[in-house]
CSV table of C-alpha atoms in Angstrom, one decimal:
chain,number,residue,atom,x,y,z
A,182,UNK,CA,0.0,0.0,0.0
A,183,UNK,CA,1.4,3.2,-1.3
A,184,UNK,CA,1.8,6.0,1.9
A,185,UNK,CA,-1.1,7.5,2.9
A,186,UNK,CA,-0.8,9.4,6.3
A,187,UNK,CA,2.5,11.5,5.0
A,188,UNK,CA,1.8,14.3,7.5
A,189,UNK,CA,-1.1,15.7,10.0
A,190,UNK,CA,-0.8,19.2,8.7
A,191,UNK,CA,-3.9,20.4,7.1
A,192,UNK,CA,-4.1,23.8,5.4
A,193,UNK,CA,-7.8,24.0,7.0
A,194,UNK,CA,-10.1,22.9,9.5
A,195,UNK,CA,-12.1,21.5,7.1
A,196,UNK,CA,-9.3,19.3,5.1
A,197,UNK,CA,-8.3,18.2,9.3
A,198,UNK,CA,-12.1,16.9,9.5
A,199,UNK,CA,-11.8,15.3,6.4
A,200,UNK,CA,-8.7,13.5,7.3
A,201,UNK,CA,-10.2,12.4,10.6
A,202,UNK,CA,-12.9,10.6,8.6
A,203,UNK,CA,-10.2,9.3,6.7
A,204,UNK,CA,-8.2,7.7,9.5
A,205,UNK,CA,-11.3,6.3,11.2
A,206,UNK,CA,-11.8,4.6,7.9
A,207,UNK,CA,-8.3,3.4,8.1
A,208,UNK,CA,-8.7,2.3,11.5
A,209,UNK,CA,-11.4,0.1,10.0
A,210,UNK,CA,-9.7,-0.9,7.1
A,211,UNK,CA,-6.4,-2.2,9.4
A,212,UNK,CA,-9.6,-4.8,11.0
A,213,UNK,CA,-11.6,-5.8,8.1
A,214,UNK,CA,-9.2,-5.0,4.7
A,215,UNK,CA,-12.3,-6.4,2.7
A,216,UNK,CA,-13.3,-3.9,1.0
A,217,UNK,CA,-16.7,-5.3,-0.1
A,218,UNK,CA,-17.2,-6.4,3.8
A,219,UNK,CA,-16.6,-2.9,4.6
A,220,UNK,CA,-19.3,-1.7,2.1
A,221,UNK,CA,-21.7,-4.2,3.2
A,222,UNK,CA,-21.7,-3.0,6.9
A,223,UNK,CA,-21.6,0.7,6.0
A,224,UNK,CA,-25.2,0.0,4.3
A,225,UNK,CA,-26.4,-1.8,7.9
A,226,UNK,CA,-24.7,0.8,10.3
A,227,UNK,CA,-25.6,3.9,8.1
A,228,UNK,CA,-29.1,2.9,9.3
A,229,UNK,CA,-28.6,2.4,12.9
A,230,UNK,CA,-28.5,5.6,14.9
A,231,UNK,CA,-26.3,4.1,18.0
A,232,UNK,CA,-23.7,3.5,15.4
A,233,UNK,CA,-23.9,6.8,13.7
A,234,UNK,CA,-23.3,8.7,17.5
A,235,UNK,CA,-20.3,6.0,18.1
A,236,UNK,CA,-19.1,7.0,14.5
A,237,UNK,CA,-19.3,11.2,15.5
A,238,UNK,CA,-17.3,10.3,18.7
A,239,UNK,CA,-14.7,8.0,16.6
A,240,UNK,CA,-14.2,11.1,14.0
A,241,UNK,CA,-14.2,13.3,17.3
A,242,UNK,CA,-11.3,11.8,18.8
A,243,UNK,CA,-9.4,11.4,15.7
A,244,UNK,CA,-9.7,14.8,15.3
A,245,UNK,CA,-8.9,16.0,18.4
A,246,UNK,CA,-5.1,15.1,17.4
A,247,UNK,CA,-4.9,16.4,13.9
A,248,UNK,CA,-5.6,19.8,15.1
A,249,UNK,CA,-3.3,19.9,18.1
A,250,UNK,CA,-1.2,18.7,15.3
A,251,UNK,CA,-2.1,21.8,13.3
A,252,UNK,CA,-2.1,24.0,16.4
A,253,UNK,CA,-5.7,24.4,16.0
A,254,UNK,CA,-5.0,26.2,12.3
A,255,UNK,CA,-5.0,29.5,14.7
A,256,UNK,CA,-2.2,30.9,12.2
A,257,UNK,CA,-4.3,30.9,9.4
A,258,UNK,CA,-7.9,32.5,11.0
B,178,UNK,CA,-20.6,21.4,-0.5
B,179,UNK,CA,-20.0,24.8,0.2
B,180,UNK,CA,-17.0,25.7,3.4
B,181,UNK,CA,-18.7,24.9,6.8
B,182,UNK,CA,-15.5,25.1,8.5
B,183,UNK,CA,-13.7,27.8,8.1
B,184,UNK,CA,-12.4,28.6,11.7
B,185,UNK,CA,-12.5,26.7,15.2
B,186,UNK,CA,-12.6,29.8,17.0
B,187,UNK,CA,-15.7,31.6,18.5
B,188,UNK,CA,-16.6,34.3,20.1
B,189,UNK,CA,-17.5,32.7,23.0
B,190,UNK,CA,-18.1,29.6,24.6
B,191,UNK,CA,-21.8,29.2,23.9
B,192,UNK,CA,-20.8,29.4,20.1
B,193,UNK,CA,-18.5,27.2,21.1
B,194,UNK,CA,-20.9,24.5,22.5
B,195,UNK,CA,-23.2,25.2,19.2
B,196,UNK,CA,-20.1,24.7,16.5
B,197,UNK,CA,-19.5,21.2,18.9
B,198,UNK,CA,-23.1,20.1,18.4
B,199,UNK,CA,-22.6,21.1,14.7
B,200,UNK,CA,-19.6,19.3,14.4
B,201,UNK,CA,-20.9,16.1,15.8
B,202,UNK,CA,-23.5,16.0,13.5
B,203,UNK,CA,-21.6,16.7,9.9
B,204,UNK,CA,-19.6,13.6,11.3
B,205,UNK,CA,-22.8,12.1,11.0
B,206,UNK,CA,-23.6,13.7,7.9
B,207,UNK,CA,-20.2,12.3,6.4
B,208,UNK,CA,-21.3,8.2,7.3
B,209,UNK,CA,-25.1,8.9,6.5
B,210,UNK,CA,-25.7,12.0,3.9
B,211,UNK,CA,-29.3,11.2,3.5
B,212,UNK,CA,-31.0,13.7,5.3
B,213,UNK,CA,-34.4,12.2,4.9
B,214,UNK,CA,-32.9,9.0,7.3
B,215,UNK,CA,-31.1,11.0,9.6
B,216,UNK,CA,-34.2,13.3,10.3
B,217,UNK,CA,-35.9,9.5,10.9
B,218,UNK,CA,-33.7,8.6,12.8
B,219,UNK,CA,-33.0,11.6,15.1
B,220,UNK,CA,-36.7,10.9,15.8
B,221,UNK,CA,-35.9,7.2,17.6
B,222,UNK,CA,-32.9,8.3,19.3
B,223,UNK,CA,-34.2,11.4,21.0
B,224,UNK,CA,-36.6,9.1,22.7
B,225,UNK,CA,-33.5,6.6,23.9
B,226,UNK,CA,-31.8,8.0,27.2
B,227,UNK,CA,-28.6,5.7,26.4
B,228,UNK,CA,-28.9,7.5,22.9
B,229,UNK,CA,-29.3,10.9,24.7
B,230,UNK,CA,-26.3,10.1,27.1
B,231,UNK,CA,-24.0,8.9,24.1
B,232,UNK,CA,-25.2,11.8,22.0
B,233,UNK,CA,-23.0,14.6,25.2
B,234,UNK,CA,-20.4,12.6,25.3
B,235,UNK,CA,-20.2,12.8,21.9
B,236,UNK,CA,-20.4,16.7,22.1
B,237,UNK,CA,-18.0,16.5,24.9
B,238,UNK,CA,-15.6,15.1,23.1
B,239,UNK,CA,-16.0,18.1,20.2
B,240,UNK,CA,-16.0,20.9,22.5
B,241,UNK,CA,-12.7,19.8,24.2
B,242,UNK,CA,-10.8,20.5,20.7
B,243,UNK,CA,-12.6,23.6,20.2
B,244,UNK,CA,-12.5,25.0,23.9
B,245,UNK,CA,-8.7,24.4,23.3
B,246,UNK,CA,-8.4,26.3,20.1
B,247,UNK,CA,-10.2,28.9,21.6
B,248,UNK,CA,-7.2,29.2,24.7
B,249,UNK,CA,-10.9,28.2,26.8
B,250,UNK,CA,-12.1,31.9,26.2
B,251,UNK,CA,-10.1,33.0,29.3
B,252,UNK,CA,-9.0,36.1,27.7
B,253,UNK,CA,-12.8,37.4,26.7
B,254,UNK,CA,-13.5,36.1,31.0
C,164,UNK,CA,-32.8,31.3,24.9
C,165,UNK,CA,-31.0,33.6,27.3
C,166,UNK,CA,-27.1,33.0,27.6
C,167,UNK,CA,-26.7,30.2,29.4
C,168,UNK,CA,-23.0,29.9,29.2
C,169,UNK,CA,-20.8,33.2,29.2
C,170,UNK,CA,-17.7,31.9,31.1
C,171,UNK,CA,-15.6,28.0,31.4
C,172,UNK,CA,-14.5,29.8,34.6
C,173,UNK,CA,-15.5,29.0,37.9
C,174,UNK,CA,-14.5,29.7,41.7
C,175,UNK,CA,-13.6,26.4,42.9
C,176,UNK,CA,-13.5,22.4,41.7
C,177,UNK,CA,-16.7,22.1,42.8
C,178,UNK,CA,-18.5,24.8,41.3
C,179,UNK,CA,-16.6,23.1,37.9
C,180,UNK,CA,-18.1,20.0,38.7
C,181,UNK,CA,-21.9,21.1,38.9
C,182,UNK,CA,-20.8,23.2,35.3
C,183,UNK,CA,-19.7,19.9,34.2
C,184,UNK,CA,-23.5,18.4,35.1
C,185,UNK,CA,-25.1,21.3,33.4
C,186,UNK,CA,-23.3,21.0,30.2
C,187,UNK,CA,-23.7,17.3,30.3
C,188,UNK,CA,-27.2,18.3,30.3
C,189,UNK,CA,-27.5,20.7,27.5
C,190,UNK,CA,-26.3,18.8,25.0
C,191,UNK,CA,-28.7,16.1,25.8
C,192,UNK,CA,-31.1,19.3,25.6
C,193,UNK,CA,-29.9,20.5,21.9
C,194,UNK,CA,-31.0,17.2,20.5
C,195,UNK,CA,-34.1,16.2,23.1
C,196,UNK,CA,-35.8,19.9,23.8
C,197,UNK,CA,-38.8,18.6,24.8
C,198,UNK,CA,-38.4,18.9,28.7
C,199,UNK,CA,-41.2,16.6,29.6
C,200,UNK,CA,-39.6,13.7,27.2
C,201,UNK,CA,-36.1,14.4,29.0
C,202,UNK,CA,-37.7,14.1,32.6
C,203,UNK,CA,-39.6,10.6,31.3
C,204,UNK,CA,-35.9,9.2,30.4
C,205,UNK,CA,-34.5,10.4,33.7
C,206,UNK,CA,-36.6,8.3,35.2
C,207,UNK,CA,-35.7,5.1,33.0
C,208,UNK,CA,-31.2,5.6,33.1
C,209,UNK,CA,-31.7,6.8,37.1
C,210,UNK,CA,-32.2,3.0,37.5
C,211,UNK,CA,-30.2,1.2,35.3
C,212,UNK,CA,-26.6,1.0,36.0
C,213,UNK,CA,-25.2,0.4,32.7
C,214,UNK,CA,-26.7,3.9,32.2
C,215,UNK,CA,-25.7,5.6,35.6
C,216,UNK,CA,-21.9,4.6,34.2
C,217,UNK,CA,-22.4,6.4,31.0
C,218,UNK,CA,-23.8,9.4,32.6
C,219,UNK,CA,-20.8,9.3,35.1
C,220,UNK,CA,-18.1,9.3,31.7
C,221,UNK,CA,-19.3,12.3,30.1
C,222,UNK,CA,-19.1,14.1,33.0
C,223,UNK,CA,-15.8,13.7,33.2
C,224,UNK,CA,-15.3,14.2,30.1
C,225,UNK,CA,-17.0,18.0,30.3
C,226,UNK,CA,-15.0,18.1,33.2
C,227,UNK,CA,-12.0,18.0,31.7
C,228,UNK,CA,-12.1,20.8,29.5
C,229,UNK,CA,-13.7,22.8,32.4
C,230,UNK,CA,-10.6,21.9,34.8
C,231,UNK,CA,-8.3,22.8,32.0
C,232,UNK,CA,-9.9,26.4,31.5
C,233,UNK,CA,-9.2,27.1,35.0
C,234,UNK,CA,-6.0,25.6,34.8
C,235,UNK,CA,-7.2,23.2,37.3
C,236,UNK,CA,-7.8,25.8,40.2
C,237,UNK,CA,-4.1,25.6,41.5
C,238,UNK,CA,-4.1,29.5,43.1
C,239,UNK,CA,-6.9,28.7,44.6
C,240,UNK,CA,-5.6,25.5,46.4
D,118,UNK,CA,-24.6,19.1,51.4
D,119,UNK,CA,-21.3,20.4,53.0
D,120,UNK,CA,-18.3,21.3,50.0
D,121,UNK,CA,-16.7,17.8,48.9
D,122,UNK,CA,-14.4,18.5,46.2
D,123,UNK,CA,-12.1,21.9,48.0
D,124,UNK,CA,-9.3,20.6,45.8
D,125,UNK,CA,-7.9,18.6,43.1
D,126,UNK,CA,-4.4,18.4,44.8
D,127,UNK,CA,-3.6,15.4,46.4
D,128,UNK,CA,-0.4,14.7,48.0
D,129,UNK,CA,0.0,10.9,46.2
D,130,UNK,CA,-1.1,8.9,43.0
D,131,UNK,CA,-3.1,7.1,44.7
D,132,UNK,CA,-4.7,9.0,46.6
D,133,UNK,CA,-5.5,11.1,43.4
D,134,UNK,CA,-6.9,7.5,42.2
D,135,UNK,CA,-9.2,7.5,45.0
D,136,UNK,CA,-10.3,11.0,44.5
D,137,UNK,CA,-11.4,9.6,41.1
D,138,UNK,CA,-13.3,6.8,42.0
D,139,UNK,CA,-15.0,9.5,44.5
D,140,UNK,CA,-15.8,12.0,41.3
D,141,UNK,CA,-16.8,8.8,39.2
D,142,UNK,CA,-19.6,8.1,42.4
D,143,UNK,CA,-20.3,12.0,42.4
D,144,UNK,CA,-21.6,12.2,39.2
D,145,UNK,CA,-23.6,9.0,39.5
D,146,UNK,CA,-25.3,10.9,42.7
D,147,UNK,CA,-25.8,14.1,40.7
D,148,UNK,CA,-28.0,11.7,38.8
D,149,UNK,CA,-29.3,9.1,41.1
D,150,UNK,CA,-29.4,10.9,44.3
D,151,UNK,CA,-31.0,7.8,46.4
D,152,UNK,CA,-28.2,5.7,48.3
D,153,UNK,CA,-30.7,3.0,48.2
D,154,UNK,CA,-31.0,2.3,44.5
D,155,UNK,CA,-27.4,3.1,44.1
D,156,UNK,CA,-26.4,0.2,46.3
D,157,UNK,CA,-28.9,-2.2,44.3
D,158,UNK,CA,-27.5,-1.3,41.1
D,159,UNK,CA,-23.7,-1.4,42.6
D,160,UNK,CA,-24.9,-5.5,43.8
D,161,UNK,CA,-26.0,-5.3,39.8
D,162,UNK,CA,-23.3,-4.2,38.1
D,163,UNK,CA,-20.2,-5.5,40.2
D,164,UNK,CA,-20.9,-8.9,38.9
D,165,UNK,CA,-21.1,-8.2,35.5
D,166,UNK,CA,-18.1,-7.8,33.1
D,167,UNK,CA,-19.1,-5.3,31.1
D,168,UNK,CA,-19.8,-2.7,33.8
D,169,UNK,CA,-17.2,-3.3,35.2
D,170,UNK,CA,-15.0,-2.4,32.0
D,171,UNK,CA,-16.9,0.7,31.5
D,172,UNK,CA,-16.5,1.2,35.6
D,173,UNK,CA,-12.3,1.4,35.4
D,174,UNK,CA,-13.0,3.5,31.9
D,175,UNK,CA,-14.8,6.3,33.5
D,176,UNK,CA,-12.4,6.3,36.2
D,177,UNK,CA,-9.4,6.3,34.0
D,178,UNK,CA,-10.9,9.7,32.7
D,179,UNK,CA,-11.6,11.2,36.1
D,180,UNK,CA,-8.0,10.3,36.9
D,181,UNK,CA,-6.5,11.8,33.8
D,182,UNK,CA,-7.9,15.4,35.2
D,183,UNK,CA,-6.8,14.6,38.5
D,184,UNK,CA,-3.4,14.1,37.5
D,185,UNK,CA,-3.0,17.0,35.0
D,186,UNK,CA,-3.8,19.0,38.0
D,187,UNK,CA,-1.1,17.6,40.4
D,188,UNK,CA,1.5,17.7,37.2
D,189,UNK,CA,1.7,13.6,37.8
D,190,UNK,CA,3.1,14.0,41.2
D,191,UNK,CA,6.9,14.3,39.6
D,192,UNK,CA,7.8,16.6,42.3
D,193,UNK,CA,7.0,14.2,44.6
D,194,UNK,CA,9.1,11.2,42.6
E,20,UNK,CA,-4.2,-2.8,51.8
E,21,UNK,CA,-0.5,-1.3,50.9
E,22,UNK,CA,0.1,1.7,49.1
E,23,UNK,CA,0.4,0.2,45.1
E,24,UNK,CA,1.0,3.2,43.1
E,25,UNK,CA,3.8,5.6,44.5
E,26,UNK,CA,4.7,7.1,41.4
E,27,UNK,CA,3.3,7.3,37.7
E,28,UNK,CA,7.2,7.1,36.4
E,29,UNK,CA,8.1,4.2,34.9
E,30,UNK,CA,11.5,3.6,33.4
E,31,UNK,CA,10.5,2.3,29.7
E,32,UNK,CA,7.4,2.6,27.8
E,33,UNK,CA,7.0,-0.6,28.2
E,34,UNK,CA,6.5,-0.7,31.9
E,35,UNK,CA,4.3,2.1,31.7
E,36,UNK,CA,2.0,0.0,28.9
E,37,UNK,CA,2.2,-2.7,32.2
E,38,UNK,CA,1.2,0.2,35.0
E,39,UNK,CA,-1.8,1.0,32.6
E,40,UNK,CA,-3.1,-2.8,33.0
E,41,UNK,CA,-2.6,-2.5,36.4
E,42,UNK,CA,-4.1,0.4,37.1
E,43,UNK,CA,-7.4,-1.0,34.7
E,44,UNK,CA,-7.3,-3.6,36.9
E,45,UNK,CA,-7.4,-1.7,40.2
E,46,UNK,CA,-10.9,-0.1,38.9
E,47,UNK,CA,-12.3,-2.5,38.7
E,48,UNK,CA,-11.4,-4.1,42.3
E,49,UNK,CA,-12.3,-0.8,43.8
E,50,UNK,CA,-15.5,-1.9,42.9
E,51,UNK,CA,-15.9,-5.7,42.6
E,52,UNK,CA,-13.1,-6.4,45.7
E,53,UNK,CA,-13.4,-10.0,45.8
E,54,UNK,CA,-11.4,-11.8,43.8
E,55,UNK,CA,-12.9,-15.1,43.0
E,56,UNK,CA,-15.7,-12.7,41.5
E,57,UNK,CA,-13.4,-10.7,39.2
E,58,UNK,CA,-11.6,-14.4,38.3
E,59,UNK,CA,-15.2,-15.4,37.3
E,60,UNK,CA,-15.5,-12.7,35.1
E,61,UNK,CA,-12.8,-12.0,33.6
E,62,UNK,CA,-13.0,-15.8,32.3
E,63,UNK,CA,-16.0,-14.2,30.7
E,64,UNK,CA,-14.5,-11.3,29.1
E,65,UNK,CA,-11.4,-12.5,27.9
E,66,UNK,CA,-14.1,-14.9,25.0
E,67,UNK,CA,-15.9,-11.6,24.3
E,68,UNK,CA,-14.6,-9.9,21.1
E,69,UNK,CA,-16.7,-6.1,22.6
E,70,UNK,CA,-15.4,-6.8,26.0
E,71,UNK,CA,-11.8,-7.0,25.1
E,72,UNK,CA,-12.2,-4.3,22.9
E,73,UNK,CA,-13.3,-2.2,25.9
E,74,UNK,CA,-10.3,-3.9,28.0
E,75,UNK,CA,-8.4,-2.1,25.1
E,76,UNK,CA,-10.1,1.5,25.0
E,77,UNK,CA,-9.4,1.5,29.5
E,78,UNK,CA,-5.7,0.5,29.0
E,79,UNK,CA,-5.3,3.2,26.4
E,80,UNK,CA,-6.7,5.5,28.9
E,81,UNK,CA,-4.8,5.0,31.7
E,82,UNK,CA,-2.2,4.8,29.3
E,83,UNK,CA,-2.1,8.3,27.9
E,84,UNK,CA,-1.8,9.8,31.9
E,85,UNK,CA,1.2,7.5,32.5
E,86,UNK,CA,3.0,8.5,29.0
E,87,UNK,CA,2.3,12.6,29.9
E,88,UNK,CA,3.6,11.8,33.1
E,89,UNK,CA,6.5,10.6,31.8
E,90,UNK,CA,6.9,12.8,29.1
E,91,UNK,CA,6.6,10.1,26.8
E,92,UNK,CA,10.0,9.1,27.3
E,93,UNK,CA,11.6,10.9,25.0
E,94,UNK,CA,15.0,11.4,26.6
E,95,UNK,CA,14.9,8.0,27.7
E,96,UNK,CA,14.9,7.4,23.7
F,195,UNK,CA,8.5,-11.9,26.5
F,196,UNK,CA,11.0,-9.8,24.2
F,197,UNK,CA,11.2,-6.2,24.6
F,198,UNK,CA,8.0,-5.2,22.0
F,199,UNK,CA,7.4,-1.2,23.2
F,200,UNK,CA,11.4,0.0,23.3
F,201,UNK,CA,10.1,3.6,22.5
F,202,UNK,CA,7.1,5.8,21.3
F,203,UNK,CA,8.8,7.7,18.7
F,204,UNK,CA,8.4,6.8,14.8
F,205,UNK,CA,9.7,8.6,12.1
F,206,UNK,CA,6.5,9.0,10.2
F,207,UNK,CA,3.1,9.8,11.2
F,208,UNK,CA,1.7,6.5,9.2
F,209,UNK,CA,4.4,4.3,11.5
F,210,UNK,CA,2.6,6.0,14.5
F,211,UNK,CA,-0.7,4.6,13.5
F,212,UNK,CA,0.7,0.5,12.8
F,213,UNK,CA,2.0,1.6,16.5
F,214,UNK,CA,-1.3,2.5,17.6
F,215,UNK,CA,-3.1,-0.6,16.2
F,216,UNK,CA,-0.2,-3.0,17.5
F,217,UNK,CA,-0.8,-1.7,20.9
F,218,UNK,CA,-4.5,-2.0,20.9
F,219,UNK,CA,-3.9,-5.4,19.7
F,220,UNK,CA,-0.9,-5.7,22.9
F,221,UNK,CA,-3.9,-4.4,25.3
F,222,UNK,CA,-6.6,-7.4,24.2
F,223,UNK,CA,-3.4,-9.9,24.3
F,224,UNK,CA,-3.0,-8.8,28.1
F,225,UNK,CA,-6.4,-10.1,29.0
F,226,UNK,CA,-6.7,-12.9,26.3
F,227,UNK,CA,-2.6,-14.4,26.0
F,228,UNK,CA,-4.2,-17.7,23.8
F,229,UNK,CA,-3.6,-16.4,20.1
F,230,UNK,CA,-6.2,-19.0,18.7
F,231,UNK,CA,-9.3,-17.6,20.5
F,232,UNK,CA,-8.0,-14.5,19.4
F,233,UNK,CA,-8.0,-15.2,16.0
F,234,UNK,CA,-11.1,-16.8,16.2
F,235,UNK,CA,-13.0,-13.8,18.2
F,236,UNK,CA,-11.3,-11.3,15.0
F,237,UNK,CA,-13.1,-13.4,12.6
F,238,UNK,CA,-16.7,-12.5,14.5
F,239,UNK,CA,-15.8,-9.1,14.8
F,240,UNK,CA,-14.5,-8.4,11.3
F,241,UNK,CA,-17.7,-9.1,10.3
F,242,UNK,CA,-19.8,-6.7,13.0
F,243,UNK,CA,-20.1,-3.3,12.1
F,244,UNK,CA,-20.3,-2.0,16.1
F,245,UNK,CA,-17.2,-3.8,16.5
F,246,UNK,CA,-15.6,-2.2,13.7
F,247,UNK,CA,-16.3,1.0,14.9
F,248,UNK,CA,-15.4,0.8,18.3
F,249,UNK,CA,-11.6,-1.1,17.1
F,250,UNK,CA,-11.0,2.8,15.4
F,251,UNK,CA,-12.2,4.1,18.3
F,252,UNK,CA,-9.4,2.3,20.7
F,253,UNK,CA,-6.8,2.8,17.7
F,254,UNK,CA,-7.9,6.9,17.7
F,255,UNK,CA,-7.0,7.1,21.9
F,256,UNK,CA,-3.7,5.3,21.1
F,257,UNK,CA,-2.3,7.6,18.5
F,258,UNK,CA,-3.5,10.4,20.3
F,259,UNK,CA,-0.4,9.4,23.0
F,260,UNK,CA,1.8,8.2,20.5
F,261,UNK,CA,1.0,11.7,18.2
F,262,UNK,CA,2.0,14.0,21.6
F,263,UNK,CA,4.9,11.7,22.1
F,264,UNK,CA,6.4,12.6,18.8
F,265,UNK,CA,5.3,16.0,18.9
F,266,UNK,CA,2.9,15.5,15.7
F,267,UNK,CA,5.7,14.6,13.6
F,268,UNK,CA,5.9,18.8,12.8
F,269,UNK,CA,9.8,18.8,12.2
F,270,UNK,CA,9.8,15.6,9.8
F,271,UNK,CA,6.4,18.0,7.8
């Protein structure tokens, strides 16, 4: 697998969210690398609210280190 | 999609709290961008107390990053 | 709705603790605002423990970020 | 009820570790505020795994405040 | 009982991982004290893919207090 | 058992994450040492979406130490 994760710098907040999905994904992906399985259970848990909340609080953790990584992108408000 | 994120910092700490609860749910939005199921299903889980419960720690967990970015408001105290 | 949070800052621990409570609270409130739905599920989570737990956990995790604001009340040890 | 949390200083890690187990009961109180069905639920959940997991998480999270505050005893090392 | 956690430094990263476990484990006896209990369940637990998942999340925890308090040791490096 | 956690420091962000998931994995092998009821408990949660969510969830609060620890990688940027 080519690099993905080459740095946690983000130009924006936004692009830091974005990676956070990302590397919940990854997280995922490092479990269950098939990616039709993957798809499968996105349909089932993409309908289930408790797992839409525990998703939000994955992504919220994630990003809670990309932007102390980024300094919070204070620079650039 | 337009920029929805262009800045963690606020004003104040109640914008704070409102950009957390926003945040929590575009993390949502990211899994489940249908907004015809996540309005059905906002109505099941704001009738489920473990829901309800998982739904502020979520928040918690988005207002930490932004309190931080913010330096917790201390200088607008 | 008047401002209902102007300050992270509080006098002592304690004081950060009940803020903790209350903010625990609201969030449940920005997705549940019906008040006489919320006191219903009190009712239900105030007897089970798995829930009591939960409730317990985002406390802390409010908490947290209020203890950091005040950079954990040393002077006023 | 007379102040219970005048600090966050404690002299030793472990008794920081009990002040966290205290908070963790705290904020089950703030919520549950009769002894009696707090004791039934503790004969509840004490045999069961699961709480119990959940029990040494919230905990862990109390502590992590708890020994920001104290700047992880090293002076006392 | 004797005093079991004197300090939070730990010479490698490794014995901090091992302080983490401990300290997970200690939790949990602050609330289920007898052993032959805890020896029950954790016979339980440890066939549970969710439960050791959890088992996981608390170490990590605990973890992240021990590494700050050791500043991660980086000169140790 | 052979040294496994000689440091927290990586050279790339991407290392810090195989880190993170080899130490959530380190974490469920301290309750459960048997690697066959391991493997056998990974093939029923590969397959369960709440699983899957909760595995990035544990991997997300590992990096978060391992991140600090390397000071977000900024200098390697």
């Amino acid at each position: 697998m080519a690099e993905w994760l080459p740095t946690l710098i983000t130009q924006t907040p936004e692009q830091g969210f974005e990676l956070a999905i990302k590397m919940s994904r990854m997280a995922v992906k490092a479990t269950q690398p098939d990616a039709a399985v993957r798809d499968r259970l996105r349909g089932v848990y993409a309908e289930d609210a408790d797992a839409l909340i525990a998703v939000s609080q994955v992504a919220a953790q994630w990003f809670a280190t990309i932007a102390a990584a980024n300094d919070y992108w204070r620079s650039a408000s």
